[in-house]
mmCIF file of C-alpha atoms in Angstrom:
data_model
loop_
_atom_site.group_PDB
_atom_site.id
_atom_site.type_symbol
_atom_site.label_atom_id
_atom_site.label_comp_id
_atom_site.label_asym_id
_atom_site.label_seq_id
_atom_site.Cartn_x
_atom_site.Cartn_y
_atom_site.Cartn_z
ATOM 1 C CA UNK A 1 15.499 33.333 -8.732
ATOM 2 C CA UNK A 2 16.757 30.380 -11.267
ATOM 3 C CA UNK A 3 14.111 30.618 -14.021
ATOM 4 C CA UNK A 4 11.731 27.829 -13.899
ATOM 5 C CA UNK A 5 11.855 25.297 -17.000
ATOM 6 C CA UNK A 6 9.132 24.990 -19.361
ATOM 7 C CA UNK A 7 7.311 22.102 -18.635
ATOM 8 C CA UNK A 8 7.541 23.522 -14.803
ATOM 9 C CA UNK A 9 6.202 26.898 -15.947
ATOM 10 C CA UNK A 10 3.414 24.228 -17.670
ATOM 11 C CA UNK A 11 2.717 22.663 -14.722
ATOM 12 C CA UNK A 12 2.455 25.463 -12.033
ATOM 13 C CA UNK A 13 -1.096 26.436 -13.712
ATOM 14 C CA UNK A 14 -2.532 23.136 -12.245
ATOM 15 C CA UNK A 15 -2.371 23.757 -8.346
ATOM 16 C CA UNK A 16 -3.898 26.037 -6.074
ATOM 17 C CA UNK A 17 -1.805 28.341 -3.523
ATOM 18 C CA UNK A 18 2.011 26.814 -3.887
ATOM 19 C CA UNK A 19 4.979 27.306 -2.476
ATOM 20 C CA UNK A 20 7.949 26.400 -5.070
ATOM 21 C CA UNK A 21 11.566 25.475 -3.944
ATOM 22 C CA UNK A 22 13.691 27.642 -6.232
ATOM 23 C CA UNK A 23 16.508 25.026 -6.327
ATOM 24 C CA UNK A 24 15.026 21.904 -7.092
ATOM 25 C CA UNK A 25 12.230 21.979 -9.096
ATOM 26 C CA UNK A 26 11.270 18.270 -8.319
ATOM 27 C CA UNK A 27 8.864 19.229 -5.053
ATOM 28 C CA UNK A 28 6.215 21.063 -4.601
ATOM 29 C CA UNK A 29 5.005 22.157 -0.725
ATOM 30 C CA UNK A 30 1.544 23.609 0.157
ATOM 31 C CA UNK A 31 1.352 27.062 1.782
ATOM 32 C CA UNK A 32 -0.728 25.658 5.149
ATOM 33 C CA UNK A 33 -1.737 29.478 5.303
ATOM 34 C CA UNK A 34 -3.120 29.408 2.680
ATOM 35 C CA UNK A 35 -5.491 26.060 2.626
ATOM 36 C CA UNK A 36 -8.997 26.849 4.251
ATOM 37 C CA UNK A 37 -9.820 24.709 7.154
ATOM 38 C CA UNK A 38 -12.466 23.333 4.776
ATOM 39 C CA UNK A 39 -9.543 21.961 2.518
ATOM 40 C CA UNK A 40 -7.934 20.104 5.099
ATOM 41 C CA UNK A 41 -10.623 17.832 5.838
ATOM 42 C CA UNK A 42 -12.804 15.493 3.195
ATOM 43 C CA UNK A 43 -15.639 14.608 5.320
ATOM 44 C CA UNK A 44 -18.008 15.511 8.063
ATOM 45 C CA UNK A 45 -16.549 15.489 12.114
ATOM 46 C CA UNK A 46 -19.244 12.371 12.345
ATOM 47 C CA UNK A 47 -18.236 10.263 9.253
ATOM 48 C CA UNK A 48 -14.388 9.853 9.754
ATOM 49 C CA UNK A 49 -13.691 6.623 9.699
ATOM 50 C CA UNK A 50 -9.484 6.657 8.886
ATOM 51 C CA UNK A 51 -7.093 8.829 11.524
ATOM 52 C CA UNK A 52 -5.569 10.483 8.239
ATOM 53 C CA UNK A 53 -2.111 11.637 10.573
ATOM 54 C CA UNK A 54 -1.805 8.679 11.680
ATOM 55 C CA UNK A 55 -1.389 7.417 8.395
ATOM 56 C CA UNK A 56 0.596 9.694 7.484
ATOM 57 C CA UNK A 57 3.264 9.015 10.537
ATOM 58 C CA UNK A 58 2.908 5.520 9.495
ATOM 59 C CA UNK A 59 4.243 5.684 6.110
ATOM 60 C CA UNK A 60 6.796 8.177 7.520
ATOM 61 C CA UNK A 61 8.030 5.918 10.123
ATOM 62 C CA UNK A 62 7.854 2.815 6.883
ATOM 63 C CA UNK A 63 10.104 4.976 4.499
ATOM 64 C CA UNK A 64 12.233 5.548 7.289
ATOM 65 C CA UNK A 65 12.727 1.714 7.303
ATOM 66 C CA UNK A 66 16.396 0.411 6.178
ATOM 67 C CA UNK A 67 14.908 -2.888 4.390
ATOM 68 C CA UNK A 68 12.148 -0.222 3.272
ATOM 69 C CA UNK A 69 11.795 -2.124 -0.449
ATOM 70 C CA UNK A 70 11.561 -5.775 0.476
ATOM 71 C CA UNK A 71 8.335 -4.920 2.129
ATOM 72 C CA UNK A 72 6.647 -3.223 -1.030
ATOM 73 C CA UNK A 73 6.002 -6.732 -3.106
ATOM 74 C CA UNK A 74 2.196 -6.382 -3.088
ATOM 75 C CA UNK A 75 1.953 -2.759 -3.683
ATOM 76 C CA UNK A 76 5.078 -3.008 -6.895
ATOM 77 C CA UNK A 77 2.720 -5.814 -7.929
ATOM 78 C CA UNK A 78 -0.043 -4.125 -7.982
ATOM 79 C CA UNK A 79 1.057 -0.771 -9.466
ATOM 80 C CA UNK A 80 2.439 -2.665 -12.328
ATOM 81 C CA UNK A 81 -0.887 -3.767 -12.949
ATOM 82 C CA UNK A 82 -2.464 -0.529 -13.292
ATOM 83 C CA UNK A 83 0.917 0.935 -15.326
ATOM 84 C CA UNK A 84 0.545 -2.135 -17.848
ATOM 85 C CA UNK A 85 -3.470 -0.852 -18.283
ATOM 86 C CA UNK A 86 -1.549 2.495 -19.265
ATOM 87 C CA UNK A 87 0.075 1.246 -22.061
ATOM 88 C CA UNK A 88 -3.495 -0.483 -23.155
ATOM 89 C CA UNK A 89 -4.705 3.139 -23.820
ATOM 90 C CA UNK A 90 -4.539 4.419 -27.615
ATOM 91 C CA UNK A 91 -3.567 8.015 -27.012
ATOM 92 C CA UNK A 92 -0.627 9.524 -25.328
ATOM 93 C CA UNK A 93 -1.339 11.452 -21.661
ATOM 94 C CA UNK A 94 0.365 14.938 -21.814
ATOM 95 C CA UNK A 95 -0.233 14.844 -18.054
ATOM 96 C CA UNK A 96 -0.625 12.285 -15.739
ATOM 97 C CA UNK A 97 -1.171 12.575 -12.114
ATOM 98 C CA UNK A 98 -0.459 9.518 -9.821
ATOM 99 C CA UNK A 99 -2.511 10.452 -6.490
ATOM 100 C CA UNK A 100 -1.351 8.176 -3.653
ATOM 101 C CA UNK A 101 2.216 7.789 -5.586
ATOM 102 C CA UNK A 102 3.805 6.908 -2.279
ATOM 103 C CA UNK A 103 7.604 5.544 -3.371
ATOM 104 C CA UNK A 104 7.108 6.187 -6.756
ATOM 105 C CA UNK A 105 5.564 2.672 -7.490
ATOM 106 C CA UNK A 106 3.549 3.190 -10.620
ATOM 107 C CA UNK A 107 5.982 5.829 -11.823
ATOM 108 C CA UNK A 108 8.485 3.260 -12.180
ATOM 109 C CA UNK A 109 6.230 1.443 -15.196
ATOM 110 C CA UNK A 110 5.760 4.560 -17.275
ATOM 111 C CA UNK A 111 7.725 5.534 -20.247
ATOM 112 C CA UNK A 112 8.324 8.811 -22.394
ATOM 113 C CA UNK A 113 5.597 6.756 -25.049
ATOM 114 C CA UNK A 114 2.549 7.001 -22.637
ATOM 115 C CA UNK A 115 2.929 10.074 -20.498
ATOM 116 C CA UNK A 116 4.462 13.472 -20.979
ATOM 117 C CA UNK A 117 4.466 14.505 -17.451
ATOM 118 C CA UNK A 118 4.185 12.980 -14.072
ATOM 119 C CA UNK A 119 2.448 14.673 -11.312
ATOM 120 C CA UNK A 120 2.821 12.648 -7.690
ATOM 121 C CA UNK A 121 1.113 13.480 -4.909
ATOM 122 C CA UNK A 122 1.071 11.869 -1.424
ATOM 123 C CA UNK A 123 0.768 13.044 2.398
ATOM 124 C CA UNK A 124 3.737 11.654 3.414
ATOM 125 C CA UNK A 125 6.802 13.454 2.667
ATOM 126 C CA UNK A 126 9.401 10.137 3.622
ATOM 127 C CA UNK A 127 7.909 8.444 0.433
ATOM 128 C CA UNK A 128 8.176 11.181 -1.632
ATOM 129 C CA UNK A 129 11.711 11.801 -0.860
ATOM 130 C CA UNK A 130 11.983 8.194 -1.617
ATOM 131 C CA UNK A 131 9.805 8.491 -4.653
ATOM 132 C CA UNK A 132 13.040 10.691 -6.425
ATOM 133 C CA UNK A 133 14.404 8.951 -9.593
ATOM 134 C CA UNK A 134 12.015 5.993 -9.507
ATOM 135 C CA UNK A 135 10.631 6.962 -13.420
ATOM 136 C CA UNK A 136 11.685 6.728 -16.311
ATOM 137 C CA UNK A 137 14.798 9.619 -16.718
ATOM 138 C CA UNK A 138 13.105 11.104 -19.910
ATOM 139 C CA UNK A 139 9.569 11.714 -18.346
ATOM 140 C CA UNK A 140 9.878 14.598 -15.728
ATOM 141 C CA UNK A 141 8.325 14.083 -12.475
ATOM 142 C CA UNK A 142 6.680 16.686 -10.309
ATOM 143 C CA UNK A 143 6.214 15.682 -6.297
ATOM 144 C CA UNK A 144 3.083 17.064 -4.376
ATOM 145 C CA UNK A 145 3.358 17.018 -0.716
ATOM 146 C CA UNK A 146 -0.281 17.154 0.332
ATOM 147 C CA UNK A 147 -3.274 14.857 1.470
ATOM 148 C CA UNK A 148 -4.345 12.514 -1.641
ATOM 149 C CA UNK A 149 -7.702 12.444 -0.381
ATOM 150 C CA UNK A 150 -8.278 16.422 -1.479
ATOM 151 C CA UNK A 151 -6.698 15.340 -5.135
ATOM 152 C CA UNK A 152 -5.458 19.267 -4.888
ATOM 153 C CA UNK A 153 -5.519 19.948 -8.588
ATOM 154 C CA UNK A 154 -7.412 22.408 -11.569
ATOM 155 C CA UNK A 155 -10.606 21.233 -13.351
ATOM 156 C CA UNK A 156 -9.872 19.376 -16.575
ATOM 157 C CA UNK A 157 -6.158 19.012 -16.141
ATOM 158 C CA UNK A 158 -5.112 16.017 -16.767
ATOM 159 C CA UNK A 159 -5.502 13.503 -19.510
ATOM 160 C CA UNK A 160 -4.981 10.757 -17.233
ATOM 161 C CA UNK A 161 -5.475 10.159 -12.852
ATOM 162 C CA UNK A 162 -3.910 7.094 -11.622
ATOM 163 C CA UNK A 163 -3.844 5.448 -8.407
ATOM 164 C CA UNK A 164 -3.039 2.160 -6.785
ATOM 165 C CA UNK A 165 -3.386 0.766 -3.533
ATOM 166 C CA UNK A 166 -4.300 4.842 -1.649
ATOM 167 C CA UNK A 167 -7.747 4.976 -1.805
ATOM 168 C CA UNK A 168 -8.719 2.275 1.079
ATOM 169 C CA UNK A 169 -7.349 4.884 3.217
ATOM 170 C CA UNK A 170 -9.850 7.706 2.544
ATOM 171 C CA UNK A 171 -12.505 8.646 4.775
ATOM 172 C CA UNK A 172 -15.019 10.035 1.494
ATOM 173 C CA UNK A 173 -14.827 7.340 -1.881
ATOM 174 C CA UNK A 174 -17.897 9.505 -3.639
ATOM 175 C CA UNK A 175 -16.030 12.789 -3.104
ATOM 176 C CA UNK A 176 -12.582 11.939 -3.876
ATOM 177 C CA UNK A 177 -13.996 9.905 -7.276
ATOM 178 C CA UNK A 178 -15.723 13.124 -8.107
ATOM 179 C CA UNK A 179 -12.852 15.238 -7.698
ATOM 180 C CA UNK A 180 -10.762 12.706 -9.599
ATOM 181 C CA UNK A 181 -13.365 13.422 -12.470
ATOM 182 C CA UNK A 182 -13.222 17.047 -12.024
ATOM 183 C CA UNK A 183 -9.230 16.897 -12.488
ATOM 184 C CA UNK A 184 -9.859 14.610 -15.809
ATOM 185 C CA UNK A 185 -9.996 16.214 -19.307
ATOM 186 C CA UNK A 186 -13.335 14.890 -21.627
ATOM 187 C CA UNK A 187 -12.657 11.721 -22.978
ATOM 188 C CA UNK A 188 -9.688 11.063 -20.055
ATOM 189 C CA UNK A 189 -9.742 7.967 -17.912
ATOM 190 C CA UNK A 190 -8.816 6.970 -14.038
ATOM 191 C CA UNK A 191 -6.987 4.180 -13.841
ATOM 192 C CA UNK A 192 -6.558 2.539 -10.484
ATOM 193 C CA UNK A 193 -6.720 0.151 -7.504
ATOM 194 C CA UNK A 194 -7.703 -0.318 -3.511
ATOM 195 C CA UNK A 195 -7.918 -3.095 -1.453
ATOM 196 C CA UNK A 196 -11.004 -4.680 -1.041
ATOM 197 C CA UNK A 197 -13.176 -6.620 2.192
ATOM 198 C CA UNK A 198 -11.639 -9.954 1.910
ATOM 199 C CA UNK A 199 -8.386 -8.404 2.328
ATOM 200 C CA UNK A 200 -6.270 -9.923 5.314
ATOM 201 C CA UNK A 201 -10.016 -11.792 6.819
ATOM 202 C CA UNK A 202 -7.539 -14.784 7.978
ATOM 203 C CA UNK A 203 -5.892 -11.948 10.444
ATOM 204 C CA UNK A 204 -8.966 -10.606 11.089
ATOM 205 C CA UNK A 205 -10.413 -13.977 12.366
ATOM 206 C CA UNK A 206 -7.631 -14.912 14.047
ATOM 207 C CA UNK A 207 -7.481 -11.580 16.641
ATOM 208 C CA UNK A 208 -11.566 -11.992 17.109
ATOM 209 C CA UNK A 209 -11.034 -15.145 18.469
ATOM 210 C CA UNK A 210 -7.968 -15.105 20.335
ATOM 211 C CA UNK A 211 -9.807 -11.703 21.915
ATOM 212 C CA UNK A 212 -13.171 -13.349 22.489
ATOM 213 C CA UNK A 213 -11.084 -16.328 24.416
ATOM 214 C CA UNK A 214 -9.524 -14.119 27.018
ATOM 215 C CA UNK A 215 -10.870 -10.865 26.964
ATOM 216 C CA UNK A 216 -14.783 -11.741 26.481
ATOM 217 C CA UNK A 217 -14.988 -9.139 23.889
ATOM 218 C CA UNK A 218 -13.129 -7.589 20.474
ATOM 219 C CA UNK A 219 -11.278 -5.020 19.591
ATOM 220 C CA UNK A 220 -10.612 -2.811 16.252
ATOM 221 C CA UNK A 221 -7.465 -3.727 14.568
ATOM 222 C CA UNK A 222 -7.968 -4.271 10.951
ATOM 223 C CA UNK A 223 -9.650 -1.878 8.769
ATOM 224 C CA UNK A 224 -12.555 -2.294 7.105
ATOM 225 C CA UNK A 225 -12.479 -1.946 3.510
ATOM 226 C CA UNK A 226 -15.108 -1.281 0.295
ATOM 227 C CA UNK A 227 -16.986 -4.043 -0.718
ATOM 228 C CA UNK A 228 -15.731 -4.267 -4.448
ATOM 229 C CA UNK A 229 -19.220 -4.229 -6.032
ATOM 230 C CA UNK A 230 -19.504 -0.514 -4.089
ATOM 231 C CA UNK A 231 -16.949 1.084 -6.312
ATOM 232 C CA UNK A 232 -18.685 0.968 -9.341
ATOM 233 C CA UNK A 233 -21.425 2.692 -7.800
ATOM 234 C CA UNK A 234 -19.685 5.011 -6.393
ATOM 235 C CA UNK A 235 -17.967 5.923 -9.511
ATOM 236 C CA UNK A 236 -21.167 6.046 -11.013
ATOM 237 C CA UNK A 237 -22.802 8.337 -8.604
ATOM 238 C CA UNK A 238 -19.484 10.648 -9.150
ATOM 239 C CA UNK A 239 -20.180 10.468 -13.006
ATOM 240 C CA UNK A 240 -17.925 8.493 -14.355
ATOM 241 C CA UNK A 241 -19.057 6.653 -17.907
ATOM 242 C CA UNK A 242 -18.001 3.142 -19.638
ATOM 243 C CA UNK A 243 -16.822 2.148 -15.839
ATOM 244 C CA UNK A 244 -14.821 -1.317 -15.725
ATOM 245 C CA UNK A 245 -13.935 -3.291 -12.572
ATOM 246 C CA UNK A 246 -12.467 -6.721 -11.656
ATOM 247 C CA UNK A 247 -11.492 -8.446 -8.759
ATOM 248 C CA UNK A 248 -8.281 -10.156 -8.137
ATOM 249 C CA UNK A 249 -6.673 -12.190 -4.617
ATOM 250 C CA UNK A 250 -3.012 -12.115 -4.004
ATOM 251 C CA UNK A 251 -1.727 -14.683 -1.172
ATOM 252 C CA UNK A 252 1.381 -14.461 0.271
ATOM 253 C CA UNK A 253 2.786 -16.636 2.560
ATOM 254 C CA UNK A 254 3.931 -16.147 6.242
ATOM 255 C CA UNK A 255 6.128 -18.067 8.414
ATOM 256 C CA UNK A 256 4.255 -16.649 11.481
ATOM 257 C CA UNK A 257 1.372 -13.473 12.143
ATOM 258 C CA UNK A 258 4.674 -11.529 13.501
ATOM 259 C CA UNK A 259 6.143 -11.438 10.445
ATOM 260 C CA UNK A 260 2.924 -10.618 8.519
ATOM 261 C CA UNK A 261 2.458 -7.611 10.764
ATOM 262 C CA UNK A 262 6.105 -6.732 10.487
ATOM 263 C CA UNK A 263 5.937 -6.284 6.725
ATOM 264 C CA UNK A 264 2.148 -4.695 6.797
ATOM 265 C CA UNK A 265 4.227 -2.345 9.040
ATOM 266 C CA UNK A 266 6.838 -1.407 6.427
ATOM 267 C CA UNK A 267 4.062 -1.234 3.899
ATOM 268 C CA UNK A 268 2.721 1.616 5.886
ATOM 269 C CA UNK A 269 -0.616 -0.544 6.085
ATOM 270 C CA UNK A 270 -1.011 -0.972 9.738
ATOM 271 C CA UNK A 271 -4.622 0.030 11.343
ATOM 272 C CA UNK A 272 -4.860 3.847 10.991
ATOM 273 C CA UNK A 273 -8.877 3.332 12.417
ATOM 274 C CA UNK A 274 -10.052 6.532 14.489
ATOM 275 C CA UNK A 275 -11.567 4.178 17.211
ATOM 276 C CA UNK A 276 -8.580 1.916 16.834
ATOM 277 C CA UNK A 277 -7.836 -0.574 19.769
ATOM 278 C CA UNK A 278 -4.264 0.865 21.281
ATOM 279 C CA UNK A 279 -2.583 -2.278 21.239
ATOM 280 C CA UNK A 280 -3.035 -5.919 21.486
ATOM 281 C CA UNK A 281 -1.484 -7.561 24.421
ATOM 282 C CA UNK A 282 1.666 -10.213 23.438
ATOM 283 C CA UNK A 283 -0.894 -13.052 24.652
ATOM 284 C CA UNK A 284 -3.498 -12.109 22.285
ATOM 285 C CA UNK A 285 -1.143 -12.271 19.259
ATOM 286 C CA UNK A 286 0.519 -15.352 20.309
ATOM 287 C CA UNK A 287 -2.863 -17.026 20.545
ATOM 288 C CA UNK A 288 -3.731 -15.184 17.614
ATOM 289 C CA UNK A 289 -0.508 -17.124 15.784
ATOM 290 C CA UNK A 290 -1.232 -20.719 16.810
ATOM 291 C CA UNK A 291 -5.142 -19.746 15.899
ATOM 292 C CA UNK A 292 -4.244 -18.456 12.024
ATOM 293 C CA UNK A 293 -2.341 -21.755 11.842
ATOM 294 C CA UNK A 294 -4.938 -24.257 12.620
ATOM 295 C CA UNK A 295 -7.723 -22.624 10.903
ATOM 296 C CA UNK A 296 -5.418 -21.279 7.452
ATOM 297 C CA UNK A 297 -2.214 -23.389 7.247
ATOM 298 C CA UNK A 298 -1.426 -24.884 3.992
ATOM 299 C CA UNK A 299 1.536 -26.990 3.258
ATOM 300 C CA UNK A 300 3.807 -24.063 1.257
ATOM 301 C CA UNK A 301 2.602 -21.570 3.722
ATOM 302 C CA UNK A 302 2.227 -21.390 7.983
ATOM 303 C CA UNK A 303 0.285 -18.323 7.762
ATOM 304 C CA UNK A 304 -0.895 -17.146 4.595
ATOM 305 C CA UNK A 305 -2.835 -13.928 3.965
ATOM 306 C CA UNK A 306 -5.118 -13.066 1.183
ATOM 307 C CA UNK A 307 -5.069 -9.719 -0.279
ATOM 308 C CA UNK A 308 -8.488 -8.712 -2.681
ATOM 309 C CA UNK A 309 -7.808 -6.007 -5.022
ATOM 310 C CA UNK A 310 -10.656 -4.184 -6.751
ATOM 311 C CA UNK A 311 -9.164 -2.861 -10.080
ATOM 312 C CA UNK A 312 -11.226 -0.329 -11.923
ATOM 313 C CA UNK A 313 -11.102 2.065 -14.917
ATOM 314 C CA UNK A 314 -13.768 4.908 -15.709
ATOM 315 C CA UNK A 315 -13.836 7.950 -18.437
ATOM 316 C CA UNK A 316 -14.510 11.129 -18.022
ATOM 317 C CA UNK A 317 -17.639 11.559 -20.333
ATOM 318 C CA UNK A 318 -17.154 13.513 -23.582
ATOM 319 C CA UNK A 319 -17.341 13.004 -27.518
ATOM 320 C CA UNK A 320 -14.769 10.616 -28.087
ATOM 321 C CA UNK A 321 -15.132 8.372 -24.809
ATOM 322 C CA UNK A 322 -14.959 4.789 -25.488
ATOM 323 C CA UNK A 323 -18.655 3.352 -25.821
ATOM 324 C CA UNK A 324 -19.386 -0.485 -26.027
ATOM 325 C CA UNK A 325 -19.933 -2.019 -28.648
ATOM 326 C CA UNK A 326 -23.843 -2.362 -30.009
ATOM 327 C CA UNK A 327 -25.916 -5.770 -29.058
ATOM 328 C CA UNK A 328 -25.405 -7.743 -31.875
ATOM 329 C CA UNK A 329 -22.576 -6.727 -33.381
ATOM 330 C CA UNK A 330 -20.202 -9.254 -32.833
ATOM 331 C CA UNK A 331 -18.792 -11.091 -35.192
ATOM 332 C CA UNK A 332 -18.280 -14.730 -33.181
ATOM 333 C CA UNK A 333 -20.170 -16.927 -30.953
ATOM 334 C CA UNK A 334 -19.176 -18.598 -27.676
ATOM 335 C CA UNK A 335 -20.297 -22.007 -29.065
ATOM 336 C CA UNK A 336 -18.021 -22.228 -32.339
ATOM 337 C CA UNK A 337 -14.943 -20.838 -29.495
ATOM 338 C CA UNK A 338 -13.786 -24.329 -30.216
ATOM 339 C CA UNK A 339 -12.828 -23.998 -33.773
ATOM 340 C CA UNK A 340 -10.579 -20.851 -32.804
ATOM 341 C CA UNK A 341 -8.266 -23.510 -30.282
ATOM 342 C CA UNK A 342 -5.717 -25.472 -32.063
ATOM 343 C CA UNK A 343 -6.241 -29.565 -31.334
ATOM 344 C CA UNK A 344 -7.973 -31.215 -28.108
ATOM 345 C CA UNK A 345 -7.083 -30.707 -24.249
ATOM 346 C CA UNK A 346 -7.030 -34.590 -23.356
ATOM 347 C CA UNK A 347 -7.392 -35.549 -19.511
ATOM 348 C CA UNK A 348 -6.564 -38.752 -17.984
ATOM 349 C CA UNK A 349 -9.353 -40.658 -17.327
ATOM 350 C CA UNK A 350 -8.934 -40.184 -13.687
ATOM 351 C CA UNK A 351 -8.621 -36.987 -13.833
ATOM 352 C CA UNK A 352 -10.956 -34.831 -11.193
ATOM 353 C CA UNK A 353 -10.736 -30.672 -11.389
ATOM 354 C CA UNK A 354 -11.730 -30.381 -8.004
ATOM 355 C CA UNK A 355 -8.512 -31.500 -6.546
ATOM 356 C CA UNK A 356 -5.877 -28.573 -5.935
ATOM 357 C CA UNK A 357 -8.343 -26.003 -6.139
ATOM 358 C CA UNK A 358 -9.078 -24.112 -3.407
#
């Protein structure tokens, strides 16, 4: 067997039971006989909210896709956010594990100056496959294929967990932030981000009332996701210390619903509910269309859809964590801001900041 190079041999310590592929050295495949049944699943038989397989076909059948990258604006957006929080971080991550990598999308953002190593891990084996050369040449990148929502990794191995636009999906937030902290090194941070409730509400609306007008009744068909104001308690109930979160809306624009679901589709964001509706009948999403259009139309956009992004950072607790800063200390006050801007703002006189705002 080709002998295994060093930061590989590094690496290897970090996972339980695996199976490596002796000629390339860039994926890593879980021994199912060797996962306990207990492993496999996050959360009780009576809290499972998310069909995890059917996830995991869905982002199968989206990597399969042959215009597979023009569908992946939000979630390149929105990894580049959490990359560029990376390179806000003073000290250099040895190891960094992107859970939820799926294509590679944070990866992509990261340079030999802020990590050493990148660990990926996702369920679905399509993105990982597409996920291959997306980093930076000089950073090696090792490919877990195994559910995100287990974070299958050591205590205190990495110096820093990242994650963007994955965790919506998981059936158990408290236990997957508390094994993201167990995987964190003292004085480590998670950096990541997950959709919030007030993501896609104009679709929502729009299929509760087209179904309430014929069928007398509603069905499932978008996901609910975490109120944002729930994540920092659930990171603090994990254990997490100097937590920081912020809230952010992306709209895109839609010529029509079809071609909204199309792209949520190549996303791999489609409903993956347990108690899912089957399907929704061609007159329901035609009514559905002209609906989202009277009620959400704007003049740059037939059918535009808002996407809420909770963002949040938390530390691993140890000696050198960052702490805030004591009351008192600061060295400015919001009322002399003004001397710190250079000359006035003028505004005509009829001038009203209401208009154009939303």
């Amino acid at each position: 067997m080709t002998s295994l190079p060093s930061c590989s041999r590094t690496i290897l310590s970090l996972f339980h039971n695996l199976s490596i592929n002796s000629r390339k050295f860039d994926q890593i495949f879980f021994k199912k006989n060797l996962i306990g049944k207990h492993f496999l699943c996050t959360v009780s038989e009576g809290t499972i909210i998310f069909d995890r397989e059917t996830k995991r076909i869905q982002r199968n059948r989206a990597a399969q896709l042959d215009d597979y990258d023009v569908c992946q604006y939000v979630k390149d957006e929105i990894a580049y956010r959490v990359a560029d929080k990376v390179f806000d971080l003073t000290k250099f991550n040895d190891i960094c594990i992107d859970i939820g990598c799926g294509s590679g999308h944070i990866a992509t953002n990261l340079i030999k100056e802020n990590v050493g190593v990148i660990i990926q891990c996702d369920m679905s084996a399509g993105l990982i496959r597409r996920s291959r050369g997306a980093a930076d040449p000089e950073v090696p990148v090792l490919s877990v294929i195994a559910d995100e929502s287990m974070a299958p990794f050591r205590e205190k191995s990495a110096d820093l967990v990242v994650s963007s636009l994955s965790a919506h999906w998981i059936n158990d937030l408290e236990k997957w932030f508390s094994r993201c902290l167990s995987i964190l090194r003292p004085d480590c941070p998670l950096i990541g981000a997950m959709l919030a409730n007030e993501t896609l509400y104009e679709l929502r609306i729009a299929l509760q009332l087209a179904e309430m007008e014929r069928l007398g009744g509603i069905g499932l068909h978008i996901s609910p996701f975490v109120r944002a104001d729930d994540v920092g308690s659930l990171m603090s109930q994990a254990g997490f210390g100097m937590i920081t979160l912020d809230t952010d809306e992306l709209t895109v624009g839609y010529p029509n619903i079809f071609a909204l679901l199309y792209d949520l589709q190549g996303m791999g964001e489609s409903n993956a509910l347990r108690n899912r509706s089957a399907h929704v009948r061609k007159d329901i999403l035609i009514a559905a269309d002209t609906i989202y259009r009277s009620m959400f139309s704007r003049d740059d956009a037939p059918c535009p859809a808002t996407f809420q992004i909770v963002s949040f950072i938390g530390w691993r607790p140890g000696p050198l964590m960052p702490k805030p800063a004591k009351r008192g200390s600061q060295k400015a006050s919001f009322k002399d801001i003004s001397k710190f801007v250079e000359g006035k703002v003028s505004f005509p006189e009829d001038h009203n900041p209401k208009i154009g705002k939303e």
